Each structure stands twice: as structure tokens, then as C-alpha cells.
mmCIF file of C-alpha atoms in Angstrom:
data_model
loop_
_atom_site.group_PDB
_atom_site.id
_atom_site.type_symbol
_atom_site.label_atom_id
_atom_site.label_comp_id
_atom_site.label_asym_id
_atom_site.label_seq_id
_atom_site.Cartn_x
_atom_site.Cartn_y
_atom_site.Cartn_z
ATOM 1 C CA UNK A 29 31.182 -5.179 -4.924
ATOM 2 C CA UNK A 30 29.765 -2.602 -2.509
ATOM 3 C CA UNK A 31 26.374 -2.985 -0.829
ATOM 4 C CA UNK A 32 25.154 0.074 -2.733
ATOM 5 C CA UNK A 33 26.168 -1.378 -6.099
ATOM 6 C CA UNK A 34 24.713 -4.768 -5.227
ATOM 7 C CA UNK A 35 21.403 -3.148 -4.260
ATOM 8 C CA UNK A 36 21.325 -1.137 -7.479
ATOM 9 C CA UNK A 37 22.029 -4.260 -9.512
ATOM 10 C CA UNK A 38 19.232 -6.129 -7.746
ATOM 11 C CA UNK A 39 16.807 -3.320 -8.541
ATOM 12 C CA UNK A 40 17.913 -3.557 -12.158
ATOM 13 C CA UNK A 41 17.347 -7.313 -12.084
ATOM 14 C CA UNK A 42 13.821 -6.738 -10.776
ATOM 15 C CA UNK A 43 13.262 -4.206 -13.559
ATOM 16 C CA UNK A 44 14.381 -6.780 -16.143
ATOM 17 C CA UNK A 45 12.007 -9.399 -14.734
ATOM 18 C CA UNK A 46 9.076 -7.004 -14.925
ATOM 19 C CA UNK A 47 10.050 -5.858 -18.409
ATOM 20 C CA UNK A 48 10.184 -9.408 -19.808
ATOM 21 C CA UNK A 49 6.877 -10.266 -18.128
ATOM 22 C CA UNK A 50 5.212 -7.232 -19.722
ATOM 23 C CA UNK A 51 6.483 -8.188 -23.167
ATOM 24 C CA UNK A 52 5.146 -11.728 -22.728
ATOM 25 C CA UNK A 53 1.570 -10.603 -22.036
ATOM 26 C CA UNK A 54 -1.157 -12.073 -24.278
ATOM 27 C CA UNK A 55 -1.915 -9.703 -27.164
ATOM 28 C CA UNK A 56 1.177 -7.642 -26.302
ATOM 29 C CA UNK A 57 3.820 -6.291 -28.668
ATOM 30 C CA UNK A 58 5.243 -9.735 -29.425
ATOM 31 C CA UNK A 59 1.916 -10.848 -30.912
ATOM 32 C CA UNK A 60 1.682 -8.345 -33.784
ATOM 33 C CA UNK A 61 1.240 -10.276 -37.051
ATOM 34 C CA UNK A 62 0.003 -7.754 -39.639
ATOM 35 C CA UNK A 63 -0.487 -4.077 -40.505
ATOM 36 C CA UNK A 64 -3.027 -2.971 -43.132
ATOM 37 C CA UNK A 65 -4.332 0.448 -44.115
ATOM 38 C CA UNK A 66 -8.105 0.766 -44.533
ATOM 39 C CA UNK A 67 -9.459 1.940 -47.888
ATOM 40 C CA UNK A 68 -12.273 4.467 -48.249
ATOM 41 C CA UNK A 69 -14.579 1.813 -49.728
ATOM 42 C CA UNK A 70 -15.458 -1.421 -47.889
ATOM 43 C CA UNK A 71 -13.225 -4.369 -48.734
ATOM 44 C CA UNK A 72 -11.697 -7.527 -47.325
ATOM 45 C CA UNK A 73 -8.438 -7.658 -45.412
ATOM 46 C CA UNK A 74 -5.894 -10.430 -45.465
ATOM 47 C CA UNK A 75 -6.518 -12.895 -42.665
ATOM 48 C CA UNK A 76 -9.326 -10.897 -41.031
ATOM 49 C CA UNK A 77 -13.074 -11.634 -41.394
ATOM 50 C CA UNK A 78 -15.549 -8.944 -42.452
ATOM 51 C CA UNK A 79 -15.584 -5.948 -44.786
ATOM 52 C CA UNK A 80 -13.519 -2.988 -43.613
ATOM 53 C CA UNK A 81 -13.252 0.686 -44.504
ATOM 54 C CA UNK A 82 -11.733 3.863 -43.130
ATOM 55 C CA UNK A 83 -13.274 7.216 -43.986
ATOM 56 C CA UNK A 84 -12.008 10.597 -42.825
ATOM 57 C CA UNK A 85 -14.310 10.653 -39.812
ATOM 58 C CA UNK A 86 -14.496 6.999 -38.768
ATOM 59 C CA UNK A 87 -13.683 3.357 -39.467
ATOM 60 C CA UNK A 88 -16.295 0.674 -40.115
ATOM 61 C CA UNK A 89 -16.519 -3.108 -40.254
ATOM 62 C CA UNK A 90 -19.460 -5.166 -41.498
ATOM 63 C CA UNK A 91 -19.750 -8.835 -40.541
ATOM 64 C CA UNK A 92 -22.172 -11.715 -40.161
ATOM 65 C CA UNK A 93 -22.497 -13.967 -37.158
ATOM 66 C CA UNK A 94 -20.689 -16.732 -39.028
ATOM 67 C CA UNK A 95 -17.596 -14.495 -39.277
ATOM 68 C CA UNK A 96 -17.137 -14.870 -35.529
ATOM 69 C CA UNK A 97 -16.113 -11.263 -34.830
ATOM 70 C CA UNK A 98 -16.648 -10.119 -31.251
ATOM 71 C CA UNK A 99 -16.927 -6.398 -30.486
ATOM 72 C CA UNK A 100 -14.515 -5.926 -27.584
ATOM 73 C CA UNK A 101 -16.172 -2.669 -26.542
ATOM 74 C CA UNK A 102 -19.343 -4.515 -25.494
ATOM 75 C CA UNK A 103 -18.590 -8.260 -25.778
ATOM 76 C CA UNK A 104 -21.257 -8.868 -28.427
ATOM 77 C CA UNK A 105 -21.020 -10.786 -31.688
ATOM 78 C CA UNK A 106 -20.856 -8.417 -34.665
ATOM 79 C CA UNK A 107 -23.908 -8.817 -36.905
ATOM 80 C CA UNK A 108 -24.140 -5.851 -39.230
ATOM 81 C CA UNK A 109 -21.976 -2.745 -39.247
ATOM 82 C CA UNK A 110 -20.144 -1.158 -36.347
ATOM 83 C CA UNK A 111 -18.098 2.054 -36.448
ATOM 84 C CA UNK A 112 -15.401 3.700 -34.353
ATOM 85 C CA UNK A 113 -13.786 7.138 -34.436
ATOM 86 C CA UNK A 114 -10.321 7.901 -33.091
ATOM 87 C CA UNK A 115 -8.168 10.968 -32.773
ATOM 88 C CA UNK A 116 -4.759 10.905 -34.431
ATOM 89 C CA UNK A 117 -2.229 8.735 -32.549
ATOM 90 C CA UNK A 118 -5.015 6.841 -30.753
ATOM 91 C CA UNK A 119 -5.467 3.064 -30.884
ATOM 92 C CA UNK A 120 -8.332 0.756 -29.910
ATOM 93 C CA UNK A 121 -8.491 -3.004 -29.321
ATOM 94 C CA UNK A 122 -11.673 -3.205 -31.341
ATOM 95 C CA UNK A 123 -12.724 -6.758 -32.293
ATOM 96 C CA UNK A 124 -11.478 -10.318 -31.816
ATOM 97 C CA UNK A 125 -11.907 -13.685 -33.496
ATOM 98 C CA UNK A 126 -10.598 -17.262 -33.644
ATOM 99 C CA UNK A 127 -9.491 -19.869 -31.134
ATOM 100 C CA UNK A 128 -11.601 -21.848 -28.665
ATOM 101 C CA UNK A 129 -12.700 -18.688 -26.850
ATOM 102 C CA UNK A 130 -13.181 -16.587 -29.991
ATOM 103 C CA UNK A 131 -10.457 -14.178 -28.915
ATOM 104 C CA UNK A 132 -7.234 -15.689 -30.179
ATOM 105 C CA UNK A 133 -6.677 -12.729 -32.526
ATOM 106 C CA UNK A 134 -7.377 -9.151 -31.463
ATOM 107 C CA UNK A 135 -7.784 -6.565 -34.218
ATOM 108 C CA UNK A 136 -6.381 -3.207 -33.147
ATOM 109 C CA UNK A 137 -7.707 -0.103 -34.868
ATOM 110 C CA UNK A 138 -5.269 2.803 -35.134
ATOM 111 C CA UNK A 139 -5.294 6.274 -36.626
ATOM 112 C CA UNK A 140 -2.033 7.743 -37.859
ATOM 113 C CA UNK A 141 -1.519 10.875 -39.964
ATOM 114 C CA UNK A 142 -5.261 11.100 -40.561
ATOM 115 C CA UNK A 143 -5.591 7.524 -41.876
ATOM 116 C CA UNK A 144 -7.097 4.433 -40.310
ATOM 117 C CA UNK A 145 -5.228 1.132 -40.158
ATOM 118 C CA UNK A 146 -5.608 -2.188 -38.382
ATOM 119 C CA UNK A 147 -3.034 -4.474 -36.804
ATOM 120 C CA UNK A 148 -3.647 -8.052 -35.708
ATOM 121 C CA UNK A 149 -2.393 -9.435 -32.400
ATOM 122 C CA UNK A 150 -2.332 -13.243 -32.300
ATOM 123 C CA UNK A 151 -1.655 -15.046 -29.016
ATOM 124 C CA UNK A 152 -0.105 -17.868 -31.061
ATOM 125 C CA UNK A 153 2.386 -15.577 -32.814
ATOM 126 C CA UNK A 154 5.828 -17.221 -33.193
ATOM 127 C CA UNK A 155 7.607 -14.236 -31.602
ATOM 128 C CA UNK A 156 5.685 -14.792 -28.377
ATOM 129 C CA UNK A 157 5.908 -18.587 -28.509
ATOM 130 C CA UNK A 158 9.710 -18.453 -28.747
ATOM 131 C CA UNK A 159 10.251 -15.581 -26.289
ATOM 132 C CA UNK A 160 12.435 -16.320 -23.267
ATOM 133 C CA UNK A 161 13.505 -12.760 -22.462
ATOM 134 C CA UNK A 162 15.257 -9.862 -24.172
ATOM 135 C CA UNK A 163 19.043 -10.275 -24.452
ATOM 136 C CA UNK A 164 20.837 -7.557 -22.486
ATOM 137 C CA UNK A 165 24.306 -6.300 -21.708
ATOM 138 C CA UNK A 166 25.646 -7.053 -18.244
ATOM 139 C CA UNK A 167 24.979 -4.476 -15.536
ATOM 140 C CA UNK A 168 27.282 -1.436 -15.816
ATOM 141 C CA UNK A 169 27.376 0.763 -12.680
ATOM 142 C CA UNK A 170 29.576 3.247 -14.562
ATOM 143 C CA UNK A 171 26.717 3.869 -17.018
ATOM 144 C CA UNK A 172 24.479 5.265 -14.311
ATOM 145 C CA UNK A 173 25.357 8.921 -14.850
ATOM 146 C CA UNK A 174 24.136 12.221 -13.471
ATOM 147 C CA UNK A 175 23.115 14.960 -15.854
ATOM 148 C CA UNK A 176 21.163 18.181 -15.846
ATOM 149 C CA UNK A 177 17.885 19.059 -17.509
ATOM 150 C CA UNK A 178 17.706 22.358 -19.379
ATOM 151 C CA UNK A 179 14.045 23.068 -20.066
ATOM 152 C CA UNK A 180 12.935 24.991 -23.141
ATOM 153 C CA UNK A 181 10.871 28.127 -22.598
ATOM 154 C CA UNK A 182 8.064 26.295 -24.397
ATOM 155 C CA UNK A 183 7.802 22.758 -25.818
ATOM 156 C CA UNK A 184 8.921 22.335 -29.419
ATOM 157 C CA UNK A 185 7.070 20.023 -31.783
ATOM 158 C CA UNK A 186 9.275 18.473 -34.440
ATOM 159 C CA UNK A 187 8.386 16.120 -37.289
ATOM 160 C CA UNK A 188 10.213 12.800 -37.107
ATOM 161 C CA UNK A 189 10.194 9.533 -39.049
ATOM 162 C CA UNK A 190 8.890 6.345 -37.488
ATOM 163 C CA UNK A 191 9.589 2.645 -37.931
ATOM 164 C CA UNK A 192 6.883 2.544 -40.611
ATOM 165 C CA UNK A 193 7.834 4.476 -43.789
ATOM 166 C CA UNK A 194 4.227 5.584 -44.395
ATOM 167 C CA UNK A 195 3.646 6.897 -40.870
ATOM 168 C CA UNK A 196 5.145 10.284 -39.928
ATOM 169 C CA UNK A 197 5.556 11.157 -36.282
ATOM 170 C CA UNK A 198 5.855 14.187 -34.017
ATOM 171 C CA UNK A 199 8.295 14.654 -31.139
ATOM 172 C CA UNK A 200 7.322 17.156 -28.433
ATOM 173 C CA UNK A 201 10.657 18.221 -26.984
ATOM 174 C CA UNK A 202 10.464 19.854 -23.558
ATOM 175 C CA UNK A 203 14.185 20.442 -23.153
ATOM 176 C CA UNK A 204 17.640 18.891 -23.284
ATOM 177 C CA UNK A 205 19.409 16.506 -20.933
ATOM 178 C CA UNK A 206 23.124 17.294 -20.718
ATOM 179 C CA UNK A 207 25.566 14.665 -19.427
ATOM 180 C CA UNK A 208 28.951 13.002 -19.807
ATOM 181 C CA UNK A 209 29.784 9.363 -20.478
ATOM 182 C CA UNK A 210 32.751 7.580 -18.893
ATOM 183 C CA UNK A 211 35.790 7.558 -21.138
ATOM 184 C CA UNK A 212 34.360 10.183 -23.506
ATOM 185 C CA UNK A 213 35.451 13.797 -23.862
ATOM 186 C CA UNK A 214 32.935 16.606 -23.682
ATOM 187 C CA UNK A 215 29.239 16.780 -22.925
ATOM 188 C CA UNK A 216 26.353 15.203 -24.806
ATOM 189 C CA UNK A 217 22.989 16.897 -25.300
ATOM 190 C CA UNK A 218 19.843 14.928 -26.080
ATOM 191 C CA UNK A 219 16.324 16.303 -26.465
ATOM 192 C CA UNK A 220 13.672 14.758 -24.238
ATOM 193 C CA UNK A 221 9.899 14.427 -24.176
ATOM 194 C CA UNK A 222 7.839 14.322 -20.997
ATOM 195 C CA UNK A 223 6.024 11.243 -19.756
ATOM 196 C CA UNK A 224 3.906 10.416 -16.708
ATOM 197 C CA UNK A 225 4.708 12.078 -13.378
ATOM 198 C CA UNK A 226 7.170 14.436 -15.051
ATOM 199 C CA UNK A 227 9.638 11.723 -16.121
ATOM 200 C CA UNK A 228 11.738 12.356 -19.233
ATOM 201 C CA UNK A 229 11.968 9.997 -22.216
ATOM 202 C CA UNK A 230 15.030 10.130 -24.450
ATOM 203 C CA UNK A 231 15.092 8.282 -27.767
ATOM 204 C CA UNK A 232 18.590 8.082 -29.199
ATOM 205 C CA UNK A 233 21.066 6.537 -31.606
ATOM 206 C CA UNK A 234 24.493 5.326 -30.496
ATOM 207 C CA UNK A 235 27.396 3.422 -32.044
ATOM 208 C CA UNK A 236 26.075 0.006 -31.052
ATOM 209 C CA UNK A 237 23.033 0.393 -33.336
ATOM 210 C CA UNK A 238 22.935 -2.180 -36.096
ATOM 211 C CA UNK A 239 25.808 -4.097 -34.485
ATOM 212 C CA UNK A 240 24.581 -5.380 -31.142
ATOM 213 C CA UNK A 241 21.487 -3.225 -30.666
ATOM 214 C CA UNK A 242 18.347 -2.173 -32.534
ATOM 215 C CA UNK A 243 18.397 0.885 -34.867
ATOM 216 C CA UNK A 244 17.476 3.110 -31.908
ATOM 217 C CA UNK A 245 16.526 2.752 -28.238
ATOM 218 C CA UNK A 246 14.940 4.684 -25.386
ATOM 219 C CA UNK A 247 15.866 5.491 -21.799
ATOM 220 C CA UNK A 248 13.557 7.139 -19.248
ATOM 221 C CA UNK A 249 14.666 9.253 -16.282
ATOM 222 C CA UNK A 250 12.727 10.167 -13.197
ATOM 223 C CA UNK A 251 11.340 13.667 -12.803
ATOM 224 C CA UNK A 252 14.205 16.207 -12.602
ATOM 225 C CA UNK A 253 15.150 17.322 -9.103
ATOM 226 C CA UNK A 254 14.434 20.938 -8.095
ATOM 227 C CA UNK A 255 17.987 21.903 -9.112
ATOM 228 C CA UNK A 256 17.482 20.331 -12.548
ATOM 229 C CA UNK A 257 19.713 17.302 -12.014
ATOM 230 C CA UNK A 258 18.620 13.923 -13.356
ATOM 231 C CA UNK A 259 20.042 10.412 -13.295
ATOM 232 C CA UNK A 260 20.333 8.484 -16.557
ATOM 233 C CA UNK A 261 20.572 4.765 -15.922
ATOM 234 C CA UNK A 262 21.551 3.397 -19.328
ATOM 235 C CA UNK A 263 21.199 -0.128 -17.926
ATOM 236 C CA UNK A 264 17.462 0.521 -18.279
ATOM 237 C CA UNK A 265 17.688 1.395 -21.958
ATOM 238 C CA UNK A 266 14.942 -0.499 -23.783
ATOM 239 C CA UNK A 267 13.926 -1.404 -27.309
ATOM 240 C CA UNK A 268 10.857 -0.024 -29.008
ATOM 241 C CA UNK A 269 8.292 -2.599 -30.192
ATOM 242 C CA UNK A 270 9.616 -2.160 -33.738
ATOM 243 C CA UNK A 271 12.758 -4.033 -32.656
ATOM 244 C CA UNK A 272 10.598 -7.132 -32.177
ATOM 245 C CA UNK A 273 8.138 -6.829 -35.054
ATOM 246 C CA UNK A 274 8.023 -5.346 -38.583
ATOM 247 C CA UNK A 275 4.553 -3.987 -37.810
ATOM 248 C CA UNK A 276 5.588 -1.260 -35.358
ATOM 249 C CA UNK A 277 4.963 2.463 -35.832
ATOM 250 C CA UNK A 278 7.496 3.561 -33.238
ATOM 251 C CA UNK A 279 9.013 7.070 -33.205
ATOM 252 C CA UNK A 280 12.605 7.465 -34.343
ATOM 253 C CA UNK A 281 14.980 9.830 -32.519
ATOM 254 C CA UNK A 282 14.605 13.529 -33.187
ATOM 255 C CA UNK A 283 17.358 14.866 -35.434
ATOM 256 C CA UNK A 284 20.568 15.344 -33.456
ATOM 257 C CA UNK A 285 19.824 12.763 -30.746
ATOM 258 C CA UNK A 286 22.948 10.822 -31.632
ATOM 259 C CA UNK A 287 25.674 9.693 -29.258
ATOM 260 C CA UNK A 288 29.065 9.445 -30.956
ATOM 261 C CA UNK A 289 29.939 6.660 -28.533
ATOM 262 C CA UNK A 290 28.846 3.074 -27.901
ATOM 263 C CA UNK A 291 26.331 2.607 -25.073
ATOM 264 C CA UNK A 292 26.922 -1.032 -24.167
ATOM 265 C CA UNK A 293 24.137 -1.234 -21.608
ATOM 266 C CA UNK A 294 20.468 -2.111 -21.624
ATOM 267 C CA UNK A 295 18.679 -4.175 -24.222
ATOM 268 C CA UNK A 296 20.352 -5.718 -27.248
ATOM 269 C CA UNK A 297 18.746 -6.674 -30.545
ATOM 270 C CA UNK A 298 16.173 -9.419 -29.941
ATOM 271 C CA UNK A 299 18.003 -11.633 -32.464
ATOM 272 C CA UNK A 300 21.378 -11.118 -30.753
ATOM 273 C CA UNK A 301 20.863 -14.045 -28.387
ATOM 274 C CA UNK A 302 23.777 -16.443 -27.750
ATOM 275 C CA UNK A 303 23.212 -19.897 -29.216
ATOM 276 C CA UNK A 304 24.130 -23.202 -27.588
#
């Protein structure tokens, strides 16, 4: 193995370590334990103290001191009614309850498609308790490929499904990444959205989905070079949170982002772990 390949593999190993550590954070994606829409009129939720409602303009929760709800925006015990307003696609770690410190469970408020919902994040969730790392394919230097970015004249917003059947999504495509895969004829074209510092995010299907990998995955490239070239390192392909929990609202690939080839690199299904 060349020094260059060995260095690249070590960087990938460091990436994997950081990725697993991020997933194992308290109140992270592995701690989601419920998803519930809020009704217009105040009512109780399963497993969550207080009376909850979600109007068009805001969400509200009413509780007594004995309910043990702490407002995470100010650290105070909730006694009475508090409200919060979010824009669509926003989320807020709003209140917490339970455990010796009163913060075992965090209640996340979210607004999707004009409706308010809450999700609970429990530090004692089984998915987190049993987590020892995401299963991955071995490092594949041949699946680090160069492509080119062809920007659209203007971004295109397209409606997409998400991991939750009641939550529609929107993909803001800024262009297409064009590339070849080893052993495959012809070029592939996948639409990309833009993330921080000009990086490109590509959500895609491939022929491993439902066999060794989740229903869809994501890979992120660095900002395109001045000549439009980009590097796609499929070893850094990751799962969306919905691969780990049934309570995700993760965006599915835009129509056409399908690779008619297996991409045996990056993260596998979380339940595809070898057993002793």
C-alpha cells in the first residue's frame, strides 16, 4: 500500500471515529424515542408531562411545578403556560424532564409543513445504550473518484418525500455532479444541494439499498475547485438519522438521484452488524 493511500485511509479512520462519537452524544439522533403531532386544542401527549397544543402561529405547553418540566431556553421550572414560534423546517430543544438532574428526556419542538410536532430524546434510549459504532464497508481507494460540478443558472426547488409519510420535503438543487464509477460504463449525474462553505451534499439511491445499506444515503464533497472539479469520496457516505430511528424526518433523494450500480463503501445499515 502506498504512503498516499495509507494516509488517505488514516484520514478516513479519523473521520469514522469522529462520526461515531457524534452519534453517541447525549440527546443525539440515537436517543429519539417518539414523534407526535400537536393538536390545535390543548391535550396530553404519550409519555410527556403537561398539556400541549400547536396553533398556526405558535406551540404552547401548560404545566405545574409537580410535572417537573424545565424550560431549556431559560433553565426555569415551567409553572403555567409557555409558547414558542418556529419557522418551517426549524427545530428547538424546548423543555426537559426526568432523571436525577431533571433532564433525562429532552422534548424537541419542530415545525414541518406548517404543523407543529414534538420528538422526545431520552439519554437512556436502547439505541444509544447498545451503540458501539456504525458498521461500514472496508476502505475502498477506488471509490474516491473525481467528477465535475455543473451549476444550474439558478437553484431549483423540488418537492421530495421524507422518511416520515406525513412530512413533505423540499430539495434545493444547485446543480449536478457528473462522474464515473470504476467498472461501470458511462457517466452518472446526481443533483446536489449546497451546504456550509460551499460544499455539496448528494443524497442518492444505489443497488446496495435494502440489502446491506439503508434505503438511501448521503455523501458530501468539498467546495468545487475553480475549474468545477470535485472529489467524491464514497468511503464517507453516511446514513441519515432515519436509518437509526423510526422517528426521523429525513429528506429522500430527489427524483433521478439513482445509481444503477452498487456503492459498497461508507456506512451500512445499523442492523447489518456481524454477530459473534
